[in-house]
mmCIF file of C-alpha atoms in Angstrom:
data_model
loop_
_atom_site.group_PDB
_atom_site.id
_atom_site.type_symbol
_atom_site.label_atom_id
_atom_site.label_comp_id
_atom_site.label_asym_id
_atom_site.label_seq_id
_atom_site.Cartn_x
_atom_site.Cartn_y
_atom_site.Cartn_z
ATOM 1 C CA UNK A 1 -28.613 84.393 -2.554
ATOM 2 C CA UNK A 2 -30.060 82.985 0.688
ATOM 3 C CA UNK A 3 -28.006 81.154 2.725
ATOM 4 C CA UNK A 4 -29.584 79.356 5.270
ATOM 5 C CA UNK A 5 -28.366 78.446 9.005
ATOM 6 C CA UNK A 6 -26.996 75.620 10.095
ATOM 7 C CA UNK A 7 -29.711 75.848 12.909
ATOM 8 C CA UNK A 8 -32.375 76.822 10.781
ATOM 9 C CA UNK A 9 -32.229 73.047 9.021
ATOM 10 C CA UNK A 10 -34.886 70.816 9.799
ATOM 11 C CA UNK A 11 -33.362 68.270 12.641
ATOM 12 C CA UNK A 12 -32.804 65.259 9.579
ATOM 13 C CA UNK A 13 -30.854 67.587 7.509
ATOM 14 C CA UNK A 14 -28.471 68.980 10.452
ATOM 15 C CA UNK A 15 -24.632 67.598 10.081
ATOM 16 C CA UNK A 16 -24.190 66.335 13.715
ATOM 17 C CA UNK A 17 -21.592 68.182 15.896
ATOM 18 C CA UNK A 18 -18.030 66.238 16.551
ATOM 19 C CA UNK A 19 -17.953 67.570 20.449
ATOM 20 C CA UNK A 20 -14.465 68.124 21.923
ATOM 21 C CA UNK A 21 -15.431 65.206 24.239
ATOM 22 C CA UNK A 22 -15.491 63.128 21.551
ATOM 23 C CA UNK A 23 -12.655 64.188 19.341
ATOM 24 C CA UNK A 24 -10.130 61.715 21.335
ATOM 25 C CA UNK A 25 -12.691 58.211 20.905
ATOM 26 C CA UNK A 26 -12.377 58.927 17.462
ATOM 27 C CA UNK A 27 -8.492 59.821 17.069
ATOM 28 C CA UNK A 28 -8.281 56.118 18.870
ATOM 29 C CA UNK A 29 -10.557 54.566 16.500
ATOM 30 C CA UNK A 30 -8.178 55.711 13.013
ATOM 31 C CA UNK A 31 -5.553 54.954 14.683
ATOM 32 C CA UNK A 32 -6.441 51.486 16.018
ATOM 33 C CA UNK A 33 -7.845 50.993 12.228
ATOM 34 C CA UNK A 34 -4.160 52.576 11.134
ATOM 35 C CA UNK A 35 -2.345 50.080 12.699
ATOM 36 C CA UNK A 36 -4.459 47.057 12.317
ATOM 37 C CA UNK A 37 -4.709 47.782 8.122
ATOM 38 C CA UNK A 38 -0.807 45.634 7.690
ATOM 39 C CA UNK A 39 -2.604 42.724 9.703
ATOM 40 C CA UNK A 40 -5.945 42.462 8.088
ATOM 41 C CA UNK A 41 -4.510 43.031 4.330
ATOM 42 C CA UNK A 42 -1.904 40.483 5.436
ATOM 43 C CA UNK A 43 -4.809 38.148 6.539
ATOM 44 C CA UNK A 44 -6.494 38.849 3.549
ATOM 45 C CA UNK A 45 -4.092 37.639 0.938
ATOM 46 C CA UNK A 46 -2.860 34.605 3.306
ATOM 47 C CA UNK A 47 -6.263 33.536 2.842
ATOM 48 C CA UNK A 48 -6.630 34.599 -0.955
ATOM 49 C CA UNK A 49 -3.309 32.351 -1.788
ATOM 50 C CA UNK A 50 -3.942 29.461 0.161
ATOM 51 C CA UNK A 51 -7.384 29.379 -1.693
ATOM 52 C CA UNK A 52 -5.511 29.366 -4.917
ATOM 53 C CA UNK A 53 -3.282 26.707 -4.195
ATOM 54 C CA UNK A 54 -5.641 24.507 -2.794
ATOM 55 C CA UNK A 55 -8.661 24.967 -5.971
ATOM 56 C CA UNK A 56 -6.095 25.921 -8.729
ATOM 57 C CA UNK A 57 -2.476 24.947 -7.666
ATOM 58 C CA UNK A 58 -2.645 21.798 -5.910
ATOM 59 C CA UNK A 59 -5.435 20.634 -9.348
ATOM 60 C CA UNK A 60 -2.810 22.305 -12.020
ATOM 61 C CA UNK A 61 0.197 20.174 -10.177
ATOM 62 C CA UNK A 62 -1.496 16.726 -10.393
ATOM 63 C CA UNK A 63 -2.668 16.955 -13.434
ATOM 64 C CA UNK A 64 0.671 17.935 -14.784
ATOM 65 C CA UNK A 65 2.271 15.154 -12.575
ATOM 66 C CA UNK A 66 0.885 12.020 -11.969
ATOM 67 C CA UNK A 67 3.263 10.431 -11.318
ATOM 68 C CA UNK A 68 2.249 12.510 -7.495
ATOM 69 C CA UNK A 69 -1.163 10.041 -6.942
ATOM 70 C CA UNK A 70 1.248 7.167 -6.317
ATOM 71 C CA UNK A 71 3.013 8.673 -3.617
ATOM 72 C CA UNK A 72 -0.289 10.162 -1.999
ATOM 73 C CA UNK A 73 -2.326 6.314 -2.192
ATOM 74 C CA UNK A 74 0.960 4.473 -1.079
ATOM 75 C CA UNK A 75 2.530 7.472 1.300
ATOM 76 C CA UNK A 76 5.369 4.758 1.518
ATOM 77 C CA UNK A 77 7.637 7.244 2.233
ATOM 78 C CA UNK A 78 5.701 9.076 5.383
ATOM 79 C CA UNK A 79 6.905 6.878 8.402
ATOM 80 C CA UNK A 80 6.774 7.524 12.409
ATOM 81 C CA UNK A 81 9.243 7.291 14.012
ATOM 82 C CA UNK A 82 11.708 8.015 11.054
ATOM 83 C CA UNK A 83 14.432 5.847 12.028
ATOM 84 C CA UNK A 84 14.244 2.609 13.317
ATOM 85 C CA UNK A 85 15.820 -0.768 13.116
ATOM 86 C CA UNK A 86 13.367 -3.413 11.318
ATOM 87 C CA UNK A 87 16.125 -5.623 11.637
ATOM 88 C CA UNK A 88 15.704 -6.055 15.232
ATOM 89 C CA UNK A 89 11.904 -7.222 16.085
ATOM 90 C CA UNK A 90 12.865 -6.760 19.904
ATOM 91 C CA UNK A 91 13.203 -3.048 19.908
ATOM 92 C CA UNK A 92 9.118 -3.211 18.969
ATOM 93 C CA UNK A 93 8.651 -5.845 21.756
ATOM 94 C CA UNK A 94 8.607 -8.585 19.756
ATOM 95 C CA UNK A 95 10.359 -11.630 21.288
ATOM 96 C CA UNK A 96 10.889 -14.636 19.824
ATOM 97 C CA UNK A 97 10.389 -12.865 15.624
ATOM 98 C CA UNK A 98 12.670 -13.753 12.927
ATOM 99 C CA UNK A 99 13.773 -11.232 10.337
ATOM 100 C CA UNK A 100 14.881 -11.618 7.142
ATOM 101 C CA UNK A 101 14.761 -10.831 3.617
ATOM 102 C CA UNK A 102 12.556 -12.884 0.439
ATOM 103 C CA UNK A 103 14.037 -11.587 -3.129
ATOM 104 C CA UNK A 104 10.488 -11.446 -5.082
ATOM 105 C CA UNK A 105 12.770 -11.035 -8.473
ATOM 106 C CA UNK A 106 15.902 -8.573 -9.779
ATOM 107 C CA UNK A 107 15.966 -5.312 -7.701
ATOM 108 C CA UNK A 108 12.863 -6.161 -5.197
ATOM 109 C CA UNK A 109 13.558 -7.774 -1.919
ATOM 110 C CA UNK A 110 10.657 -7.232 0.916
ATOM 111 C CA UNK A 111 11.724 -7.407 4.568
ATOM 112 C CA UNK A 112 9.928 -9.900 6.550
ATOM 113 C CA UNK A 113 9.141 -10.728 10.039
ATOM 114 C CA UNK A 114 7.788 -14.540 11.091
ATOM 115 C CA UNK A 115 6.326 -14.259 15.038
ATOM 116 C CA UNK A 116 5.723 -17.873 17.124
ATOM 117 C CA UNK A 117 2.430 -18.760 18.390
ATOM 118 C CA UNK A 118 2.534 -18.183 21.886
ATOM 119 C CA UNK A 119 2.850 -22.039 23.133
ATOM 120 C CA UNK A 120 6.094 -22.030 21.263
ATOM 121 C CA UNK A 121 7.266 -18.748 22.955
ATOM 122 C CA UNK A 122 6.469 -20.388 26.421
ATOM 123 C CA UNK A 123 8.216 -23.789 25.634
ATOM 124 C CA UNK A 124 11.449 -22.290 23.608
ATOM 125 C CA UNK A 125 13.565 -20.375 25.459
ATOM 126 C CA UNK A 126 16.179 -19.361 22.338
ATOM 127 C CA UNK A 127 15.297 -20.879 18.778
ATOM 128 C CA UNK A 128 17.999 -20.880 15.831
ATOM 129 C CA UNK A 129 17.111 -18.771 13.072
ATOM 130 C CA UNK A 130 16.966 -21.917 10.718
ATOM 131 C CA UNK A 131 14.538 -23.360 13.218
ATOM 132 C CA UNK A 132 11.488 -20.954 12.593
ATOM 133 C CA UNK A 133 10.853 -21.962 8.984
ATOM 134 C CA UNK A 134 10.705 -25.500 10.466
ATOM 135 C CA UNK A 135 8.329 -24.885 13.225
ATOM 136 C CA UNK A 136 5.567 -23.839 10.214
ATOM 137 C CA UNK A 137 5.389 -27.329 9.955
ATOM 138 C CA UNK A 138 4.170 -27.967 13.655
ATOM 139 C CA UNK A 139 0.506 -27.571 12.655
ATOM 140 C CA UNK A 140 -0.193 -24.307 14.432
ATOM 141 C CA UNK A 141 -2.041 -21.564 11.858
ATOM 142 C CA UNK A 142 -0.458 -19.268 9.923
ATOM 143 C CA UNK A 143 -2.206 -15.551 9.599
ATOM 144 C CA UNK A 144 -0.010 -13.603 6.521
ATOM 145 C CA UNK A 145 -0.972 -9.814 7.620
ATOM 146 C CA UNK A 146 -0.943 -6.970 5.041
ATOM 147 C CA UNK A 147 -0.474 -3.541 6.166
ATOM 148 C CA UNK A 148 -2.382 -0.393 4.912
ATOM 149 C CA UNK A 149 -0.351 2.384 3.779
ATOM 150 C CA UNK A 150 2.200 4.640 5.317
ATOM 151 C CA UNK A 151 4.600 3.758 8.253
ATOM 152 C CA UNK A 152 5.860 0.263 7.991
ATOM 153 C CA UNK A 153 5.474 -3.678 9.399
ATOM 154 C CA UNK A 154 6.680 -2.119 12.920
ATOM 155 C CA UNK A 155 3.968 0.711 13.410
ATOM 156 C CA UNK A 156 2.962 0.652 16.334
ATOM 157 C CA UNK A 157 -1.051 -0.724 15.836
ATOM 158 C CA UNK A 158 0.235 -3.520 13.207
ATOM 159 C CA UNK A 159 2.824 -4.888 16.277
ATOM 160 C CA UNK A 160 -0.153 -5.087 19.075
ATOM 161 C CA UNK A 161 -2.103 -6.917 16.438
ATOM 162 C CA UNK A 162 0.737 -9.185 15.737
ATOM 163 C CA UNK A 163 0.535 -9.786 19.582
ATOM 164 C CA UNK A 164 -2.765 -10.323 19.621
ATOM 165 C CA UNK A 165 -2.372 -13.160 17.109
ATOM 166 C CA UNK A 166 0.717 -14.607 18.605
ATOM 167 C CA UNK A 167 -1.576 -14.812 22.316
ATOM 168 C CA UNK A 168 -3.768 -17.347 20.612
ATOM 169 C CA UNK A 169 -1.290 -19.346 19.259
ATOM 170 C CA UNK A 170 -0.895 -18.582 15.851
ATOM 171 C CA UNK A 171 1.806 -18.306 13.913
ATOM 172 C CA UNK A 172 2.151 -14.167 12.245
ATOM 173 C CA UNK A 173 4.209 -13.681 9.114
ATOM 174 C CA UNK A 174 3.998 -9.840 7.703
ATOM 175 C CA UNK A 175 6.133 -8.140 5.202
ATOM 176 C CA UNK A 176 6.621 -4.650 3.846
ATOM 177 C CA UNK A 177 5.454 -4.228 0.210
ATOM 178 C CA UNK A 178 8.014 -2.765 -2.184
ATOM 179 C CA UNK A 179 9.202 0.763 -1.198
ATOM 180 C CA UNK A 180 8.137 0.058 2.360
ATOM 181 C CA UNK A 181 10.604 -0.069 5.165
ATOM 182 C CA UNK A 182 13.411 -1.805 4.489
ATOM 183 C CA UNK A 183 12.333 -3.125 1.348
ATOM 184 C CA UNK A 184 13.683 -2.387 -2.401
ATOM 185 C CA UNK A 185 11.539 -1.204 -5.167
ATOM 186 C CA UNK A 186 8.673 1.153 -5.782
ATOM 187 C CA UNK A 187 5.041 0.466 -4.858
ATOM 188 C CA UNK A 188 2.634 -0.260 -7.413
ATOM 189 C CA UNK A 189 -1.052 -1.672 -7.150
ATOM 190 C CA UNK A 190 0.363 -5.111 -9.396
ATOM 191 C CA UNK A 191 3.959 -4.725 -7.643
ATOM 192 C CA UNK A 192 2.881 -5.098 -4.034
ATOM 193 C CA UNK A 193 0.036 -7.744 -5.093
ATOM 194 C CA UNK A 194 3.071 -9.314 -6.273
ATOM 195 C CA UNK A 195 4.962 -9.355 -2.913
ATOM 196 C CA UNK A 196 2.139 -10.579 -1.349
ATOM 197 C CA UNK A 197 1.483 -13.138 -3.687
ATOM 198 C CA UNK A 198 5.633 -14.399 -3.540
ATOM 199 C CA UNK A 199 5.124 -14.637 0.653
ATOM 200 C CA UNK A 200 2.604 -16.816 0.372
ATOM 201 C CA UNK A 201 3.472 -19.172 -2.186
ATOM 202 C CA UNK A 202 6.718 -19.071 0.258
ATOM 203 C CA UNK A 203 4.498 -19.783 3.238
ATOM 204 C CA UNK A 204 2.693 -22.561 1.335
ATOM 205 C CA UNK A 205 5.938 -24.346 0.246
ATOM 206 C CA UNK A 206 6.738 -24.699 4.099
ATOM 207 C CA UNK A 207 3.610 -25.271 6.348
ATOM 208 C CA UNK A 208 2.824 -28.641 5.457
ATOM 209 C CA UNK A 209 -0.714 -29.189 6.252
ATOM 210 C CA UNK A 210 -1.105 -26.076 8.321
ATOM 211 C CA UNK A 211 -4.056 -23.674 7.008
ATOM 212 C CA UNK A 212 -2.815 -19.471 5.897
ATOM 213 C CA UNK A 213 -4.917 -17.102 6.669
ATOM 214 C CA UNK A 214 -5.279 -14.007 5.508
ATOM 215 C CA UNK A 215 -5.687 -10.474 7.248
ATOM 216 C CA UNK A 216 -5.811 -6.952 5.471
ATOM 217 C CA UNK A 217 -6.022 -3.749 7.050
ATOM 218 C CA UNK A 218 -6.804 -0.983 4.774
ATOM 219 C CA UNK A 219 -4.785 -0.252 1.543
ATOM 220 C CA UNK A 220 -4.087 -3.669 2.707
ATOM 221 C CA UNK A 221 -7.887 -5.064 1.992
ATOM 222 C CA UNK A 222 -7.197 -4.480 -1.199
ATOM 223 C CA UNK A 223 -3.960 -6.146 -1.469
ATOM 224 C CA UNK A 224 -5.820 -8.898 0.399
ATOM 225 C CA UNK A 225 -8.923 -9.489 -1.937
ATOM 226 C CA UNK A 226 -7.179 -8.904 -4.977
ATOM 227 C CA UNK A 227 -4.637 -11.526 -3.755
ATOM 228 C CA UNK A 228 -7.312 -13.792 -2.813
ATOM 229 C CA UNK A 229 -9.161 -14.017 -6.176
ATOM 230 C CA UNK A 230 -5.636 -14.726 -7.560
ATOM 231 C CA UNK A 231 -5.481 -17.630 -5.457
ATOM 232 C CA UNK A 232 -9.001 -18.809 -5.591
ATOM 233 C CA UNK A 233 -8.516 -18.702 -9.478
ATOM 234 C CA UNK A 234 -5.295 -21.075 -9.307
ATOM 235 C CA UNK A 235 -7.227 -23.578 -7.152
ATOM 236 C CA UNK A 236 -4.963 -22.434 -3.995
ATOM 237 C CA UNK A 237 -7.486 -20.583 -2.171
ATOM 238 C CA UNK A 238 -6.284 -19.462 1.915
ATOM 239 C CA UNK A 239 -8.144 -21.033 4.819
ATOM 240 C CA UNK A 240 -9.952 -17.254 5.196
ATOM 241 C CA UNK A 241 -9.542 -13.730 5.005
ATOM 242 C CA UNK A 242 -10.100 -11.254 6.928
ATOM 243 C CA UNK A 243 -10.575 -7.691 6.033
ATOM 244 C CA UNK A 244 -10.159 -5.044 8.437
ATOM 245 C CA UNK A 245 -11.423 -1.269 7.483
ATOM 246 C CA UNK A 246 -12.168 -2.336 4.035
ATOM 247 C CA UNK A 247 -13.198 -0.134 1.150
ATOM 248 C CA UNK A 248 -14.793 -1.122 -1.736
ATOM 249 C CA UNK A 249 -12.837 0.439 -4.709
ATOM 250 C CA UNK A 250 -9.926 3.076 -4.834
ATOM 251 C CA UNK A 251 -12.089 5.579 -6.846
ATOM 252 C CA UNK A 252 -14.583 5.459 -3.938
ATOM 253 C CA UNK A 253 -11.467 5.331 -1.284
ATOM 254 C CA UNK A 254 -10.336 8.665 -3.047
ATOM 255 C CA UNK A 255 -13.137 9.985 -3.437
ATOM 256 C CA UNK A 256 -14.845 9.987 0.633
ATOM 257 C CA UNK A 257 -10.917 10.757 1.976
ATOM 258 C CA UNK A 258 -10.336 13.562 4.140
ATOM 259 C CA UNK A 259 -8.034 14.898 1.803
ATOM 260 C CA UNK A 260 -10.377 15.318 -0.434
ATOM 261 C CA UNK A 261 -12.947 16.953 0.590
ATOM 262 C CA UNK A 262 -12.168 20.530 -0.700
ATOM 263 C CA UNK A 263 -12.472 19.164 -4.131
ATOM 264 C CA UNK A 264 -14.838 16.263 -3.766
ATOM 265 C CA UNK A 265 -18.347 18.440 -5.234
ATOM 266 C CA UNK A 266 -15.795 20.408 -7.833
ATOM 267 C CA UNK A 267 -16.251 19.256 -11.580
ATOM 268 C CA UNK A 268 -13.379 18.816 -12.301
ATOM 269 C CA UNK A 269 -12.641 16.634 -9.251
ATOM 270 C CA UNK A 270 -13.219 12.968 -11.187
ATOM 271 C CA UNK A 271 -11.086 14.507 -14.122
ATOM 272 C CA UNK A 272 -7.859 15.328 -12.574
ATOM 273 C CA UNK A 273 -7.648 13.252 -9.354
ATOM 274 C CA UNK A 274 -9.900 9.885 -9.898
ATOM 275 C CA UNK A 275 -8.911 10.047 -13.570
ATOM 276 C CA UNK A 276 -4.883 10.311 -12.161
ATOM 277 C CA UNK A 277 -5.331 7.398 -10.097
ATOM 278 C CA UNK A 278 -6.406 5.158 -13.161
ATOM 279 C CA UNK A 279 -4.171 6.714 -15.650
ATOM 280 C CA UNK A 280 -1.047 5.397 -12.604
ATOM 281 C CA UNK A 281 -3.084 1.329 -12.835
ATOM 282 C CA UNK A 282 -4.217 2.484 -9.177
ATOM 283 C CA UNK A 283 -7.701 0.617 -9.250
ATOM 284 C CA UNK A 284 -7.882 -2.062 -6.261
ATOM 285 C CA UNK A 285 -11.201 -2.866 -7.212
ATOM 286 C CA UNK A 286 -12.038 -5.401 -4.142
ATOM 287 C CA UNK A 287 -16.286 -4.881 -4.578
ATOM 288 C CA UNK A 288 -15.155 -6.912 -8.248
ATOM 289 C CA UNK A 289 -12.618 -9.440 -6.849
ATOM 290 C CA UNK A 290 -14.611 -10.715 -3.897
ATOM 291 C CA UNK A 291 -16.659 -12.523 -6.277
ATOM 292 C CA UNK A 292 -14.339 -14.996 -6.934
ATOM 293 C CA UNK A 293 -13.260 -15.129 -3.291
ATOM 294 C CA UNK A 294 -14.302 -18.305 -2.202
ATOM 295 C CA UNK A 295 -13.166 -18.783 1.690
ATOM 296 C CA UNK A 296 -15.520 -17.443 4.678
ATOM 297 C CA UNK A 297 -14.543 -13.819 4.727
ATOM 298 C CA UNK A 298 -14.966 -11.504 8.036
ATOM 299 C CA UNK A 299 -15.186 -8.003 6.963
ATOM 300 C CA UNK A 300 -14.474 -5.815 10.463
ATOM 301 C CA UNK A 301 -15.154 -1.589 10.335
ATOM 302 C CA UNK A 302 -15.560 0.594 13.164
ATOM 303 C CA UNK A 303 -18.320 3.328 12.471
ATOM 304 C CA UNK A 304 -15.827 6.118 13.332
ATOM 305 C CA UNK A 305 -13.209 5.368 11.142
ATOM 306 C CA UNK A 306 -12.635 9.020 9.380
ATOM 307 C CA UNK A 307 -10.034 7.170 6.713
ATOM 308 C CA UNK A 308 -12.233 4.515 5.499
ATOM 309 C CA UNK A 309 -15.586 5.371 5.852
ATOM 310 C CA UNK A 310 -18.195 2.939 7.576
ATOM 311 C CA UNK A 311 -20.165 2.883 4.393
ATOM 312 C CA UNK A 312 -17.475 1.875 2.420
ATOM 313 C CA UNK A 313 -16.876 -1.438 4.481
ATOM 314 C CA UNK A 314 -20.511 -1.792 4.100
ATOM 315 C CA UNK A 315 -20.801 -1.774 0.445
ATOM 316 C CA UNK A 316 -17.960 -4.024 -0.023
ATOM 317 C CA UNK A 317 -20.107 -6.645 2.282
ATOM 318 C CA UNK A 318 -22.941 -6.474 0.452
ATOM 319 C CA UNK A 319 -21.361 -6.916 -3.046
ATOM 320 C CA UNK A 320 -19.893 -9.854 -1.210
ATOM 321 C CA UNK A 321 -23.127 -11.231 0.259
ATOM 322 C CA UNK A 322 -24.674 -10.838 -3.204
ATOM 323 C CA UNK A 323 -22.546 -12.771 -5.222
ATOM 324 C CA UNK A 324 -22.005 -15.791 -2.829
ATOM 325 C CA UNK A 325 -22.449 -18.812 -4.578
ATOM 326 C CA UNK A 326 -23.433 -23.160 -3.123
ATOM 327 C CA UNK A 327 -19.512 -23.062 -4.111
ATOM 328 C CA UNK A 328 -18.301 -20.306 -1.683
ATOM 329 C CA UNK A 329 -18.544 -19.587 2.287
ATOM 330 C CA UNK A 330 -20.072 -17.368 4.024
ATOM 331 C CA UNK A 331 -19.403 -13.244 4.583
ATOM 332 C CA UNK A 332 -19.725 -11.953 8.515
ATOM 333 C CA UNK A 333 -19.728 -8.393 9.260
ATOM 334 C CA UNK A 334 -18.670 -6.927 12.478
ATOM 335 C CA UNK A 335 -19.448 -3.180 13.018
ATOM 336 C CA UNK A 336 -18.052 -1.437 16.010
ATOM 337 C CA UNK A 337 -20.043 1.006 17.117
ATOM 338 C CA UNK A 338 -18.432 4.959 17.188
ATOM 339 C CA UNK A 339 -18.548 5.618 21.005
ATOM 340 C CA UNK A 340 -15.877 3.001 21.383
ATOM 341 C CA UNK A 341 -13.162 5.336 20.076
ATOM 342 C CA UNK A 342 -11.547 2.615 17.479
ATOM 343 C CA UNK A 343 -11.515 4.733 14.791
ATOM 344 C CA UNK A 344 -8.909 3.338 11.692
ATOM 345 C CA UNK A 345 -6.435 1.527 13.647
ATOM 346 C CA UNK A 346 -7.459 0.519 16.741
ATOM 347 C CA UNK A 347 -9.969 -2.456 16.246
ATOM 348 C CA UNK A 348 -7.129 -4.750 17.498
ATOM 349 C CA UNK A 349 -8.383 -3.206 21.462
ATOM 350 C CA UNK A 350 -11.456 -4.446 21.236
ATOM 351 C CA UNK A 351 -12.341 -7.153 24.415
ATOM 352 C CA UNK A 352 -14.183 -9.456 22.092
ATOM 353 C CA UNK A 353 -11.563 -9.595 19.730
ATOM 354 C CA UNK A 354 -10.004 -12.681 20.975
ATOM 355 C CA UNK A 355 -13.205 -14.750 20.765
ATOM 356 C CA UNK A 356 -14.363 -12.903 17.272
ATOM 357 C CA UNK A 357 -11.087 -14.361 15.901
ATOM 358 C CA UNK A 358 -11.872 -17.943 17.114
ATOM 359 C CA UNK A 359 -14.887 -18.666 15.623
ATOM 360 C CA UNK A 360 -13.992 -17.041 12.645
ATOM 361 C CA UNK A 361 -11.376 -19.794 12.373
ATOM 362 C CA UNK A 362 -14.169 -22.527 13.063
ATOM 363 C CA UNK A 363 -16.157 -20.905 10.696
ATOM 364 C CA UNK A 364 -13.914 -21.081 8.315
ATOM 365 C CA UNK A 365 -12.464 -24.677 9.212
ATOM 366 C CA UNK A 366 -15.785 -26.207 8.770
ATOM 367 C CA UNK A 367 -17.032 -28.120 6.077
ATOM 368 C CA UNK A 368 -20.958 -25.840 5.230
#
């Protein structure tokens, strides 16, 4: 047999030499890939079981538990800072604010703050508590203001908006739907359309003459409209509504979320979350109600807002424009454009705010 010499192999077939030189690069090369093996297989199924709960856990738990898409639309329960007193208006810089409870029937009562116009501030230097339902009488407007979800009627952009109202003289009454704050009760879409519905009627029993208005801020848009075609229906409608960082459904709402965007172009993803939120009556379906919404209505959306998307606001405006009738006002749309940094909450810091507000209100006042 011939065996043939390393040297007499044609130069593709030779086995390259390991040289002594290079003998310690590549003991430091296994043993950099010896140590490193715990970290990457570590890395490796981190990644592998956060994938599964996310596509197949997170799916498999609401599906199985519904009663979870409640607790994610409402977040009633997430609140920043955790402990504070809603009994005392003042801690939140809120002078001259009454608080007090309204008992909407067995086993729900809603906290409630009522904040003076401005003029009253200036002239009243202390105010009995059984004064302020009195002064709703004096003629000044009345804005009822209906949070979004999460936190409560003391967070910190609801206050400066409450401010921003009191500044130009109207009166502010806001509450914390069911399960909110220091209110009784669980949240649900009918239960806190309820609450709104029992303020109100409240207000209306004790302002005389003076016209409500209404302002919703997301979740709370739908609380609004809804509330407003209940109104308009009974003959009652409000002076106006306003509805800041609107959406036009809660399927939609759902569906363009942040949270939701690991799932949204899934299959499955109508079936187990949109599908949840219906099977738990969680509809809000404002792009139906504003039909019947008769007052002017100033829709307000800042084209940055990552919670409720721009578009969202949008649609809801033109379902509105489209279905005004000789019998109803007009719809405004303000957009805000995204270099301005207002985002979700933060509308209330606009400059033109102040003046957007008034002729809103003369808008809204007039007789066309």
């Amino acid at each position: 047999m011939n065996i043939t010499s390393r040297d007499s192999l044609p130069a593709s077939r030779k086995i390259p030499k390991v040289s002594n030189e290079n003998l310690p690069f590549v003991h430091s090369y296994w043993r950099y890939a010896h140590q490193q093996a715990p970290a990457f297989f570590f890395t490796v199924k981190t990644t592998l079981l956060t994938l599964f709960l996310i596509y197949i856990g997170i799916p498999i738990f609401v599906k199985s538990n519904p009663w979870i898409m409640p607790r994610v639309v409402f977040a009633n329960l997430l609140r920043w800072p955790p402990f504070i007193n809603l009994s005392s208006p003042a801690d939140f810089g809120l002078l001259n604010t009454r608080h007090f409870y309204l008992n909407v029937e067995d086993n729900v009562t809603v906290g409630t703050w009522h904040v003076l116009p401005k003029s009253l501030q200036d002239e009243i230097e202390h105010i009995s508590w059984d004064e302020y339902e009195d002064q709703l009488r004096n003629g000044k407007k009345v804005f009822l203001y209906l949070h979004g979800n999460s936190g409560t009627r003391g967070s910190h952009h609801r206050v400066q908006l409450y401010k921003l109202l009191a500044d130009l003289d109207f009166h502010v009454v806001t509450l914390d739907y069911r399960g909110y704050g220091d209110s009784t009760g669980v949240p649900t879409e009918e239960g806190v359309v309820k609450d709104a519905y029992f303020v109100y009627k409240w207000l209306k029993q004790r302002v005389g003459g003076s016209n409500i208005f209404l302002w919703g801020h997301s979740l709370g848009t739908g609380v609004t409209t809804k509330l407003a075609k209940i109104l308009c229906d009974e003959g009652d409608e409000p002076a106006g509504v306003v509805l800041e960082a609107p959406f036009n459904n809660m399927q939609d709402a759902a569906t363009y979320h942040p949270f939701a965007f690991p799932y949204r172009r899934l299959p499955w993803f109508e079936w187990i979350f949109l599908q949840s939120l219906g099977d738990q009556g969680i509809y809000f379906k404002s792009d139906e109600s504003i039909s019947s919404v008769t007052p002017h209505i100033l829709i307000l959306h800042a084209k940055d807002d990552l919670v409720v998307p721009f578009h969202l606001g949008k649609k809801l405006y033109h379902k509105a424009k489209a279905t005004r009738t000789e019998k109803t006002k007009t719809v405004e749309f303000v957009p805000f454009e995204a270099n301005l940094g207002y985002g979700h909450k933060l509308i209330y810091q606009a400059p033109e705010m102040a003046d957007i507000i008034r002729q809103f209100i003369v808008k809204s006042e007039s007789s066309d």
